[in-house]
Amino acid sequence: MRNLKEDALKASDKKAALGPDIDLGSYHSDMVPHNYIEDLTSLSETDKKRMIISGVDANERERCGTFVQKDTTVIHSRSKQEGLEIIPIKKALEECDWIHEYYWKLASVDADKYTARAELDLHNGYVIRALPGSKTIYPVQACLYIEKDGLSQHVHNIIIAEEGSELHMITGCATSPHAKRGLHVGISEFYVKKNAKLSFTMIHNWAEEMAVRPRSVGRVEEGGLFLNNYICMRPVKSLQMYPTTHLVGKGATARFYSLLVGSPGSEMDVGGRVFLKAEETRAEIISRAITNSGNIVARGDLIGEVNGVKAHLECKGLILNGGSIHAIPELTGKADGVEMSHEAAVGKIAQEEILYLMSRGLSEDEATSTIVRGFLSVDIPGLPLQLKAEIDRAVEASDKDVL
Amino acid sequence: MLLIEDLKVELAGKEILKHIDLEIPQGETHILFGPNGSGKTSLLMTIMGYPQYKVTHGKIVFKGQDITNLPVNERARLGIGMSYQRPPTIHGVKTSQMVKICAGKGREVDVETLAGKVNFTDFLGRDINDGFSGGEIKRSELLQLMAQDPTLLLFDEPESGVDLENMSLIGTTIGQLLQRDFQIDPVKSQKEKIKERKRMGLIITHTGFILDYITADKGQLLFKGEMTCSSNPREIFRCISEVGYEECVKCAI
Ligand SMILES: Nc1ncnc2c1ncn2[C@@H]1O[C@H](COP(=O)(O)OP(=O)(O)OP(=O)(O)O)[C@@H](O)[C@H]1O
Ligand SMILES: [Mg+2]
């Protein structure tokens, strides 16, 4: 058996392939103790407010379970529905044998120094598992929260949608107003089994001095559907991620949607990569990036390996007020009969559209904001209403910042 | 009232409107004729306030106020509205949302009912103008004007590309918007109703079809950036049909 610790050690200084290098030594990562809380409503008003903008509701309205980790410590972890398991990953590693079939089985521990760090100095994270055939009516919510300034937070999450199950998740990552500077390293491994459906919506609300390095890999089996939405519209110093999904079973489908807003001083390098490895697999990557003086690299990579797969990539960027957007769409077809396409466009708001709206009575600012919201409103089929509402809310909230 | 005096307009450094005098008194509807490229759309866009159309001389007065330098949205607020020849698509903005925008903040409109009047309910969920056919654009523009309810309505070829069945729908709707429909009224005489008309209209047409549905007070002929002839709209239309623009222009002299 591979020795994870050894592999991690070897990679502990390995720079990532993409994104500016981060000096891990400039953060501390000691455990920060917090009390476990049974009742989420006892969270401070400040924390609640920060969490709710990332879609995590302390009142658990229309949620079927909650996981909250503050800094390095899990402060709440509870499922409210049968067939749904929510376990802190450290506990799972100690108590559940089956976790070893999943832990580091998709993501490589030695990919770079961030993956290595997550193994060598794991704080915690969640394991969320929908048992075979179970269907969650409401989304599960998870929050990874940073309160301690200067912390490097290391989490590892595993999400499993067992055969025939349906699981919807919303994860919010946010910082408290006290945390200005920090690093978030988050490993996520997604297992979507036969005929299962997983929707995963992640809303990030970081601080201006935060560096963020998520590392995610997913695998979708026959007939499975993986819907992945990523929203980051608040300032962040440096964000780099390139989640990868393998479609390994017949008819498996992955759809990735991302909405990015680059504020002044923000550097974002975000993409999605899907390997279509089985017949009749489908993939779609759609991204919308707006910059308001930030720098955004929007990547997308589709690799079609067998005959008859279909995949589409759509990258649209809007430059509002300085900054840059670099769209890098890539397609690789490795077999006859693959049907793959991409569409990329970067530009500014068309004056003609603004004037059209103004001639209907809107002011210039109102017209601009209407167009921006329109730009960010992508239809995401299969997403539960509650999650659609959360995305709309995030877009609404970012509106003021963007303009 | 709309009053335009000795207007000259430049677009991209080129003078496209050389000399325009135009007066539309309250309640009147005028028809604007002119060959392709004569400047008809430019005149409407200038009245609406599109900044790329630079007024280099003369002025535009609406309801007693000089609006020559007013931005587009303020003109809209004063009651000027336009039905476009080629409106832009705005992705992510639904037609129903657009209708609400037109109605303005304070006013509630029943979007469904309004759309029903121009056979457009099926389009409410679509992005505005996205893939709309020529005829659909006309109905969408009309729907927006119905919600906006302006006092001066500028129509840029409202009937071009419209099929026969929709033509009468569009014709009668424009008639209603311009308060030019006739209905039996137990209280008021038709003459009184005509006197009470407030809405003004300026309609560009090539085909003249619109004249089968509405009455108009005057016809204007625009030729090479100049307003040449002002007369009975049917007469101008006949004149153009029979002897052509160039000959017709001479009648003005
Ligand atoms: N962006 C532009 N740059 C330069 N010239 C332009 C531009 N837009 C329009 N024009 C020119 O201005 C002139 C007037 O155009 P306008 O659209 O007002 O004509 P029109 O009378 O509405 O014609 P039509 O009957 O074909 O609709 C034309 O010669 C046209 O080519
Ligand atoms: Mg025209």
XYZ file of C-alpha atoms and ligand atoms in Angstrom:
688
model
C 0.000 0.000 0.000
C 1.100 3.462 -0.764
C 2.265 5.411 2.138
C 0.362 8.654 2.083
C 2.497 10.401 4.643
C 5.686 9.566 2.789
C 4.320 10.728 -0.543
C 3.077 13.903 1.053
C 6.411 14.604 2.643
C 8.136 14.301 -0.690
C 5.738 16.829 -2.201
C 5.712 19.249 0.683
C 7.626 21.905 -1.250
C 6.240 21.103 -4.666
C 4.919 24.209 -6.379
C 1.500 23.985 -7.970
C 1.258 23.877 -11.758
C -0.867 27.011 -11.797
C -1.321 30.124 -9.724
C 1.139 32.241 -7.767
C 3.196 30.293 -5.248
C 2.285 30.773 -1.618
C 4.696 30.762 1.273
C 3.104 28.269 3.642
C 5.492 29.326 6.377
C 3.895 32.749 6.578
C 0.746 31.285 8.149
C 0.197 29.399 11.368
C -1.783 26.190 11.462
C -2.006 25.212 15.118
C -5.303 23.846 16.308
C -7.734 26.578 17.295
C -10.153 25.133 19.844
C -13.840 26.077 19.704
C -16.741 24.611 21.644
C -19.093 22.229 19.934
C -22.550 23.736 19.701
C -25.745 21.732 19.550
C -27.904 24.672 18.705
C -26.725 26.588 15.664
C -28.857 29.584 16.539
C -26.502 30.220 19.449
C -23.824 31.324 16.975
C -22.929 34.989 17.227
C -24.923 37.341 15.040
C -21.759 38.284 13.155
C -20.975 34.677 12.310
C -24.562 33.978 11.321
C -24.556 36.914 8.979
C -21.306 35.904 7.349
C -22.551 32.357 6.940
C -25.895 33.246 5.507
C -24.337 35.137 2.636
C -22.658 31.872 1.720
C -25.970 30.065 1.852
C -25.562 28.503 5.293
C -28.589 29.170 7.456
C -28.234 28.811 11.219
C -31.986 28.272 11.483
C -31.653 25.312 9.109
C -34.726 26.379 7.217
C -35.160 24.014 4.313
C -31.951 22.159 5.077
C -31.656 18.483 5.912
C -28.389 18.602 7.762
C -25.524 20.876 8.703
C -21.790 20.707 9.123
C -19.840 23.685 10.426
C -16.117 23.872 10.930
C -14.664 26.984 12.496
C -10.951 27.409 11.881
C -9.546 23.964 12.644
C -12.423 22.610 14.726
C -15.772 21.062 13.890
C -18.415 22.891 15.917
C -21.512 21.222 14.519
C -22.207 18.099 12.515
C -25.672 16.638 12.313
C -27.941 14.969 9.810
C -31.660 15.513 10.116
C -32.601 12.893 7.608
C -32.497 9.132 7.452
C -30.182 7.826 4.791
C -27.906 10.809 5.073
C -24.637 10.603 6.972
C -22.587 13.620 8.013
C -19.335 12.747 9.768
C -16.247 14.851 10.516
C -13.499 13.278 8.440
C -11.109 12.732 11.346
C -13.774 10.754 13.120
C -14.505 8.805 9.950
C -10.823 7.972 9.530
C -10.780 6.571 13.051
C -14.101 4.776 13.077
C -15.170 3.828 9.568
C -13.219 1.249 7.622
C -14.955 2.083 4.377
C -13.539 5.594 4.328
C -10.213 4.199 3.148
C -11.832 3.214 -0.122
C -12.363 6.894 -0.762
C -9.719 8.878 1.071
C -7.149 10.159 -1.446
C -8.454 7.727 -4.028
C -9.272 10.443 -6.578
C -7.092 13.366 -5.600
C -3.336 12.779 -5.462
C -1.692 13.524 -2.195
C 1.513 14.526 -3.973
C -0.104 16.788 -6.597
C 1.452 19.845 -4.985
C 2.403 21.286 -1.653
C -1.220 22.110 -0.842
C -2.438 18.537 -1.197
C 0.627 17.452 0.766
C -0.161 19.941 3.476
C -3.732 18.684 3.771
C -2.395 15.204 4.502
C 0.464 16.166 6.783
C -1.488 18.641 8.840
C -5.163 17.777 8.442
C -7.460 19.903 10.587
C -10.738 18.281 9.675
C -13.452 18.365 7.030
C -16.617 16.475 6.297
C -17.728 13.172 4.929
C -21.230 13.400 3.554
C -22.834 10.287 2.249
C -26.263 9.618 0.818
C -27.071 5.943 1.297
C -28.234 3.864 -1.671
C -31.607 4.961 -2.961
C -31.980 7.784 -0.455
C -33.236 11.136 -1.596
C -32.679 14.341 0.294
C -35.616 16.663 -0.062
C -33.691 19.688 1.082
C -30.046 20.520 0.583
C -27.376 19.654 3.121
C -25.337 22.665 4.162
C -21.697 22.800 5.101
C -19.657 25.758 6.173
C -15.914 26.117 6.452
C -15.345 29.250 8.406
C -12.172 31.106 9.239
C -12.118 33.381 12.231
C -8.480 33.345 13.256
C -6.338 35.846 11.429
C -3.245 34.413 9.776
C -4.511 30.813 9.833
C -3.804 28.234 7.209
C -6.899 26.000 7.249
C -6.547 22.455 5.921
C -9.661 20.454 5.219
C -10.469 17.285 3.374
C -14.026 16.553 2.284
C -15.515 13.430 0.815
C -18.945 13.418 -0.747
C -20.539 10.135 -1.729
C -23.824 9.733 -3.523
C -24.456 5.992 -3.365
C -26.263 4.090 -6.074
C -29.620 5.577 -6.989
C -29.422 8.339 -4.388
C -30.050 12.013 -4.800
C -28.051 14.514 -2.812
C -27.999 18.290 -2.942
C -25.351 20.221 -1.116
C -24.517 23.807 -0.492
C -21.165 24.693 0.977
C -20.277 28.129 2.039
C -16.758 29.145 2.777
C -16.369 32.426 4.534
C -14.211 34.456 6.823
C -15.257 36.341 9.916
C -14.655 40.097 9.892
C -11.649 39.462 12.221
C -9.796 37.303 9.742
C -8.125 39.481 7.167
C -5.330 37.270 6.017
C -5.293 33.525 5.694
C -4.974 30.449 3.528
C -7.633 27.865 2.824
C -6.583 24.491 1.498
C -9.532 22.251 0.745
C -9.406 18.788 -0.749
C -12.707 17.472 -2.063
C -13.393 14.065 -3.522
C -16.771 13.410 -5.125
C -18.140 9.944 -5.759
C -21.308 9.787 -7.795
C -22.310 6.174 -8.128
C -24.577 4.392 -10.550
C -27.701 6.393 -11.353
C -27.058 8.786 -8.491
C -27.523 12.510 -8.701
C -25.331 14.978 -6.863
C -25.631 18.715 -6.996
C -22.927 20.646 -5.254
C -23.125 24.407 -4.960
C -20.215 26.239 -3.431
C -20.372 29.901 -2.512
C -17.157 31.576 -1.443
C -17.004 34.797 0.523
C -13.410 35.421 1.428
C -11.483 38.404 2.652
C -9.245 40.659 0.629
C -6.037 39.085 1.914
C -7.082 35.441 1.604
C -5.367 32.852 -0.532
C -7.485 29.893 -1.527
C -6.353 26.577 -2.975
C -9.165 24.057 -3.397
C -8.246 20.717 -4.927
C -11.194 18.687 -6.177
C -11.638 15.514 -8.163
C -14.882 13.729 -8.952
C -15.899 10.420 -10.451
C -19.261 9.695 -11.980
C -20.463 6.184 -12.703
C -23.035 4.862 -15.131
C -26.120 7.026 -15.443
C -24.904 9.391 -12.738
C -25.240 13.150 -12.767
C -22.847 15.577 -11.156
C -23.877 19.192 -11.125
C -21.219 21.511 -9.768
C -21.805 25.213 -9.222
C -19.146 27.575 -8.026
C -19.754 31.168 -7.065
C -17.081 33.593 -5.977
C -18.050 37.214 -6.253
C -16.314 38.812 -3.302
C -12.729 39.992 -3.086
C -10.037 37.369 -2.575
C -6.330 37.877 -2.952
C -5.475 34.715 -4.793
C -7.732 31.867 -5.825
C -6.583 28.975 -7.936
C -8.495 25.811 -8.633
C -8.976 23.403 -11.460
C -11.452 20.750 -10.369
C -11.383 17.584 -12.423
C -14.124 15.074 -13.068
C -13.914 11.624 -14.602
C -16.994 10.286 -16.325
C -16.354 6.566 -16.147
C -19.744 4.921 -16.695
C -22.061 4.832 -19.638
C -24.259 7.904 -19.875
C -22.614 9.722 -16.965
C -23.050 13.491 -17.052
C -21.179 16.401 -15.520
C -22.220 19.999 -15.662
C -20.073 22.771 -14.238
C -21.212 26.329 -13.801
C -19.117 29.096 -12.363
C -19.765 32.724 -11.663
C -16.755 34.856 -10.852
C -16.361 38.486 -10.035
C -12.839 39.857 -9.847
C -12.472 42.866 -7.577
C -9.483 45.201 -7.474
C -6.440 43.285 -6.260
C -8.034 39.867 -6.805
C -6.258 37.184 -8.790
C -8.448 34.272 -9.847
C -7.462 31.272 -11.869
C -10.461 29.017 -12.067
C -11.400 26.249 -14.419
C -12.964 22.880 -14.824
C -11.719 19.740 -16.514
C -13.803 16.770 -17.513
C -12.598 13.463 -18.896
C -15.282 11.699 -20.910
C -14.152 8.102 -20.655
C -17.267 6.081 -21.347
C -19.850 5.861 -24.080
C -22.687 8.362 -24.144
C -21.120 10.556 -21.503
C -21.957 14.255 -21.555
C -20.201 17.276 -20.160
C -20.876 20.967 -20.072
C -18.744 23.696 -18.575
C -20.217 27.169 -18.410
C -18.471 30.108 -16.868
C -19.274 33.761 -16.487
C -16.547 36.077 -15.327
C -16.828 39.754 -14.599
C -13.916 41.876 -13.677
C -13.896 45.173 -12.005
C -10.121 45.718 -11.972
C -9.259 42.154 -10.935
C -7.399 39.601 -12.999
C -9.217 36.441 -13.966
C -8.057 33.382 -15.851
C -11.042 31.262 -16.844
C -10.054 27.800 -17.964
C -11.982 24.892 -19.287
C -10.753 21.581 -20.565
C -12.745 18.758 -22.064
C -11.168 15.477 -23.033
C -13.282 13.118 -25.101
C -11.820 9.630 -25.090
C -14.491 7.489 -26.709
C -16.749 7.590 -29.716
C -20.061 9.396 -29.385
C -19.438 11.603 -26.368
C -20.813 15.131 -26.339
C -19.311 18.084 -24.570
C -19.589 21.826 -24.654
C -17.585 24.606 -23.095
C -18.747 28.181 -22.759
C -16.593 30.932 -21.327
C -17.915 34.461 -21.237
C -16.155 37.421 -19.740
C -17.189 40.974 -19.137
C -14.676 43.685 -18.367
C -16.477 46.372 -16.436
C -13.828 48.660 -15.200
C -10.256 47.685 -15.932
C -8.556 44.429 -15.071
C -8.205 41.434 -17.326
C -9.936 38.235 -18.302
C -8.009 35.491 -19.978
C -10.261 32.741 -21.317
C -8.477 29.477 -22.042
C -10.880 26.925 -23.428
C -9.380 23.602 -24.455
C -10.809 20.609 -26.240
C -9.135 17.301 -26.882
C -10.816 14.591 -28.915
C -9.143 11.188 -28.755
C -11.605 9.132 -30.745
C -13.736 9.260 -33.870
C -17.197 10.642 -33.473
C -16.650 12.884 -30.488
C -18.833 15.967 -30.576
C -17.121 18.768 -28.739
C -17.407 22.510 -29.046
C -16.519 25.698 -27.295
C -17.557 29.283 -27.276
C -15.552 32.059 -25.679
C -16.160 35.774 -25.630
C -14.590 38.564 -23.647
C -15.732 42.133 -23.932
C -17.319 45.109 -22.289
C -20.998 45.885 -21.909
C -22.411 47.008 -25.229
C -23.363 50.668 -25.120
C -26.295 49.828 -27.353
C -27.774 47.586 -24.656
C -27.381 50.255 -22.001
C -29.078 52.862 -24.186
C -31.889 50.493 -25.082
C -32.663 50.039 -21.390
C -32.265 53.749 -20.725
C -34.807 54.483 -23.426
C -37.182 52.326 -21.370
C -36.649 54.590 -18.391
C -33.695 53.115 -16.476
C -30.788 55.268 -15.367
C -27.367 54.384 -16.697
C -26.417 52.624 -13.449
C -29.663 50.687 -13.320
C -29.212 49.667 -16.930
C -25.652 48.478 -16.283
C -26.688 46.482 -13.251
C -29.590 44.910 -15.147
C -27.202 43.771 -17.858
C -24.668 42.465 -15.346
C -27.323 40.459 -13.542
C -28.552 39.127 -16.842
C -25.020 38.123 -17.705
C -24.696 36.236 -14.441
C -28.075 34.551 -14.624
C -27.503 31.187 -16.201
C -30.238 28.618 -16.161
C -29.090 25.571 -14.257
C -31.453 22.708 -14.976
C -31.912 20.240 -12.140
C -30.979 22.621 -9.357
C -33.430 22.733 -6.419
C -35.262 26.010 -5.925
C -33.605 26.710 -2.574
C -30.195 26.592 -4.183
C -31.270 28.681 -7.105
C -32.478 31.249 -4.585
C -29.088 31.190 -2.838
C -27.284 31.817 -6.106
C -29.642 34.662 -6.969
C -29.024 36.115 -3.555
C -25.260 35.973 -3.989
C -25.582 37.681 -7.355
C -27.805 40.331 -5.848
C -25.378 40.961 -3.011
C -22.416 41.273 -5.331
C -24.261 43.783 -7.424
C -23.400 46.685 -5.190
C -19.742 45.741 -5.038
C -19.419 45.355 -8.761
C -20.789 48.747 -9.633
C -45.888 69.212 -28.599
C -42.652 68.238 -30.293
C -40.797 71.032 -32.041
C -37.620 70.610 -34.022
C -35.910 73.682 -35.404
C -33.202 73.789 -38.054
C -31.593 70.607 -36.774
C -28.249 69.376 -38.052
C -26.869 66.050 -36.868
C -23.540 64.311 -37.269
C -22.884 60.601 -36.959
C -19.311 59.319 -36.888
C -18.057 62.634 -38.255
C -20.505 62.669 -41.138
C -23.454 65.035 -41.432
C -26.470 62.774 -41.806
C -29.247 65.228 -41.032
C -28.745 68.521 -42.776
C -31.816 70.522 -42.136
C -34.815 69.369 -40.168
C -37.829 71.415 -39.173
C -40.658 69.466 -37.669
C -43.640 70.249 -35.520
C -45.956 67.646 -34.064
C -48.716 69.344 -32.084
C -50.322 67.524 -29.184
C -52.588 64.724 -30.369
C -51.174 64.539 -33.891
C -49.596 61.618 -35.651
C -47.218 62.149 -38.553
C -45.885 59.693 -41.077
C -42.239 59.843 -42.091
C -41.337 58.755 -45.605
C -37.969 58.630 -47.298
C -35.699 56.372 -49.297
C -33.185 53.992 -47.682
C -30.366 55.845 -46.049
C -32.134 59.199 -46.089
C -31.814 59.552 -42.310
C -35.210 58.478 -40.946
C -33.864 56.142 -38.270
C -31.241 58.752 -37.433
C -33.929 61.351 -36.839
C -35.813 59.064 -34.464
C -32.635 58.116 -32.608
C -31.771 61.818 -32.305
C -35.195 62.601 -30.857
C -34.777 59.682 -28.436
C -31.378 61.087 -27.454
C -28.793 58.550 -28.621
C -25.464 60.227 -27.876
C -23.668 59.048 -31.019
C -26.027 61.307 -32.982
C -24.416 64.676 -32.318
C -26.630 67.710 -32.698
C -24.411 70.378 -34.218
C -27.104 72.956 -34.838
C -30.701 73.690 -33.919
C -32.826 72.374 -31.095
C -35.441 69.881 -30.024
C -38.220 71.050 -27.739
C -40.689 68.674 -26.105
C -43.613 69.768 -23.934
C -42.079 73.231 -23.831
C -38.710 71.990 -22.556
C -35.487 72.139 -24.568
C -34.364 68.502 -24.545
C -31.528 68.824 -27.075
C -28.948 67.844 -24.455
C -31.011 65.593 -22.225
C -29.869 61.970 -21.735
C -31.987 59.148 -23.121
C -33.547 58.061 -19.840
C -34.684 61.567 -18.983
C -36.382 61.836 -22.331
C -38.062 58.511 -21.621
C -39.223 59.907 -18.313
C -40.647 62.969 -20.040
C -42.757 60.634 -22.143
C -40.839 59.769 -25.284
C -40.829 56.129 -26.319
C -39.537 54.286 -29.341
C -40.236 51.111 -31.241
C -36.932 50.041 -32.776
C -36.095 48.645 -36.157
C -33.242 46.479 -34.821
C -33.140 46.359 -31.024
C -30.223 44.596 -29.305
C -30.440 41.228 -27.561
C -29.749 41.348 -23.852
C -28.826 37.922 -22.557
C -30.298 36.936 -19.238
C -32.929 39.670 -19.320
C -36.305 38.072 -19.862
C -38.993 39.684 -21.952
C -41.346 39.727 -18.974
C -38.728 41.579 -16.934
C -38.310 44.053 -19.755
C -42.047 44.757 -19.756
C -41.862 45.494 -16.027
C -38.893 47.781 -16.579
C -40.906 49.678 -19.181
C -43.811 50.102 -16.786
C -41.476 51.894 -14.396
C -41.026 51.592 -10.674
C -44.233 53.027 -9.339
C -46.572 51.307 -11.770
C -47.880 47.765 -11.702
C -48.759 46.166 -15.005
C -50.355 42.837 -15.698
C -47.629 41.497 -17.964
C -49.577 38.418 -19.073
C -52.681 40.333 -20.102
C -50.684 42.970 -21.893
C -48.695 40.324 -23.753
C -51.934 38.573 -24.659
C -53.010 41.650 -26.581
C -50.137 41.299 -29.032
C -50.034 37.530 -29.068
C -46.795 37.419 -27.168
C -47.367 35.415 -23.983
C -45.255 32.514 -25.248
C -42.234 34.766 -25.492
C -42.284 36.238 -21.989
C -39.800 33.685 -20.673
C -37.294 34.273 -23.438
C -34.334 36.621 -23.343
C -35.305 39.900 -24.882
C -34.862 39.925 -28.665
C -32.836 36.713 -28.555
C -33.560 35.025 -31.835
C -36.819 36.926 -32.320
C -37.962 36.939 -35.924
C -38.587 40.228 -37.708
C -42.302 40.138 -36.980
C -41.760 39.028 -33.382
C -39.491 41.999 -32.754
C -42.293 44.340 -33.802
C -44.731 42.743 -31.386
C -42.155 42.768 -28.611
C -41.467 46.456 -29.187
C -45.191 47.210 -29.174
C -45.649 45.277 -25.955
C -42.905 47.319 -24.324
C -44.438 50.586 -25.486
C -47.819 49.497 -24.169
C -46.229 49.051 -20.750
C -44.214 52.243 -20.994
C -47.190 54.311 -22.066
C -45.320 57.318 -23.517
C -46.964 60.470 -24.898
C -44.725 60.714 -27.959
C -44.337 57.404 -29.753
C -41.661 56.938 -32.361
C -42.166 53.913 -34.603
C -39.369 52.757 -36.868
C -41.018 50.702 -39.613
C -43.494 48.960 -37.330
C -44.934 46.886 -40.145
C -41.906 45.701 -42.070
C -41.593 41.940 -42.013
C -44.999 41.441 -40.433
C -47.311 38.784 -41.872
C -50.864 39.589 -42.959
C -52.555 38.232 -39.851
C -50.310 40.079 -37.449
C -50.491 43.243 -39.529
C -54.019 44.030 -38.443
C -53.115 43.234 -34.840
C -50.164 45.592 -34.975
C -52.101 48.244 -36.883
C -54.983 48.330 -34.433
C -52.670 48.249 -31.410
C -50.727 51.224 -32.722
C -54.061 52.945 -33.349
C -55.042 52.375 -29.716
C -51.697 53.571 -28.400
C -52.040 56.760 -30.402
C -55.672 57.168 -29.307
C -56.784 56.806 -32.901
C -59.257 53.977 -32.512
C -62.920 54.792 -32.911
C -65.481 53.372 -30.541
C -69.077 54.303 -29.905
C -69.162 56.466 -26.823
C -72.524 57.267 -25.189
C -71.228 60.427 -23.556
C -68.722 62.048 -25.834
C -68.939 62.822 -29.511
C -66.151 61.566 -31.730
C -65.172 65.170 -32.368
C -64.726 65.771 -28.662
C -62.666 62.610 -28.363
C -60.399 63.696 -31.183
C -59.919 67.057 -29.503
C -58.943 65.317 -26.274
C -56.178 63.281 -27.926
C -52.902 63.735 -26.138
C -50.654 61.138 -27.738
C -48.333 62.110 -30.528
C -46.827 59.767 -33.048
C -44.093 59.737 -35.662
C -44.174 56.630 -37.816
C -41.632 55.586 -40.407
C -43.087 53.532 -43.219
C -42.015 52.363 -46.642
C -45.030 50.266 -47.489
C -47.764 52.590 -46.292
C -49.664 49.559 -44.899
C -50.029 51.294 -41.578
C -52.256 53.902 -43.269
C -54.888 51.199 -43.707
C -55.227 50.971 -39.929
C -54.726 54.430 -38.564
C -55.462 57.960 -39.594
C -52.571 60.369 -39.666
C -52.529 64.130 -39.681
C -49.531 64.744 -41.829
C -46.890 63.115 -43.953
C -43.275 64.227 -44.034
C -40.725 63.348 -46.647
C -37.082 63.081 -45.668
C -34.621 63.125 -48.534
C -30.843 63.069 -48.203
C -30.978 64.374 -44.660
C -33.435 67.165 -45.368
C -37.104 67.415 -44.529
C -38.559 68.395 -47.860
C -42.251 67.949 -48.156
C -45.019 68.139 -45.618
C -48.495 67.309 -46.734
C -51.368 64.848 -46.546
C -49.785 61.436 -45.843
C -51.822 59.545 -48.431
C -50.966 62.121 -51.029
C -47.253 61.858 -50.378
C -47.490 58.087 -50.425
C -49.303 58.134 -53.763
C -46.830 60.628 -55.146
C -43.856 58.441 -54.136
C -45.540 55.320 -55.504
C -46.298 56.868 -58.836
C -43.400 59.173 -59.630
C -40.714 58.224 -57.119
C -38.969 60.080 -54.308
C -36.934 62.393 -56.464
C -39.934 63.761 -58.362
C -41.991 63.948 -55.234
C -39.369 66.084 -53.516
C -39.811 68.685 -56.217
C -43.438 69.231 -55.254
C -42.213 70.837 -52.094
C -40.316 73.548 -53.854
N -22.357 53.996 -37.637
C -22.470 54.649 -38.807
N -21.375 55.193 -39.391
C -21.461 55.860 -40.557
N -22.604 56.043 -41.217
C -23.724 55.541 -40.702
C -23.716 54.816 -39.472
N -24.969 54.421 -39.189
C -25.736 54.895 -40.212
N -25.003 55.563 -41.120
C -25.466 56.191 -42.368
O -26.379 57.233 -42.084
C -27.305 57.360 -43.137
C -28.710 57.413 -42.580
O -29.059 56.173 -42.040
P -30.493 55.851 -41.429
O -30.418 54.542 -40.752
O -30.930 57.001 -40.637
O -31.375 55.725 -42.750
P -32.919 55.341 -42.915
O -33.559 56.481 -43.589
O -33.495 54.900 -41.633
O -32.806 54.122 -43.930
P -33.704 52.785 -44.063
O -34.924 53.144 -44.808
O -32.848 51.880 -44.888
O -33.957 52.249 -42.702
C -27.063 56.173 -44.048
O -26.347 56.601 -45.166
C -26.239 55.235 -43.219
O -25.383 54.426 -43.997
Mg -34.128 53.045 -40.862
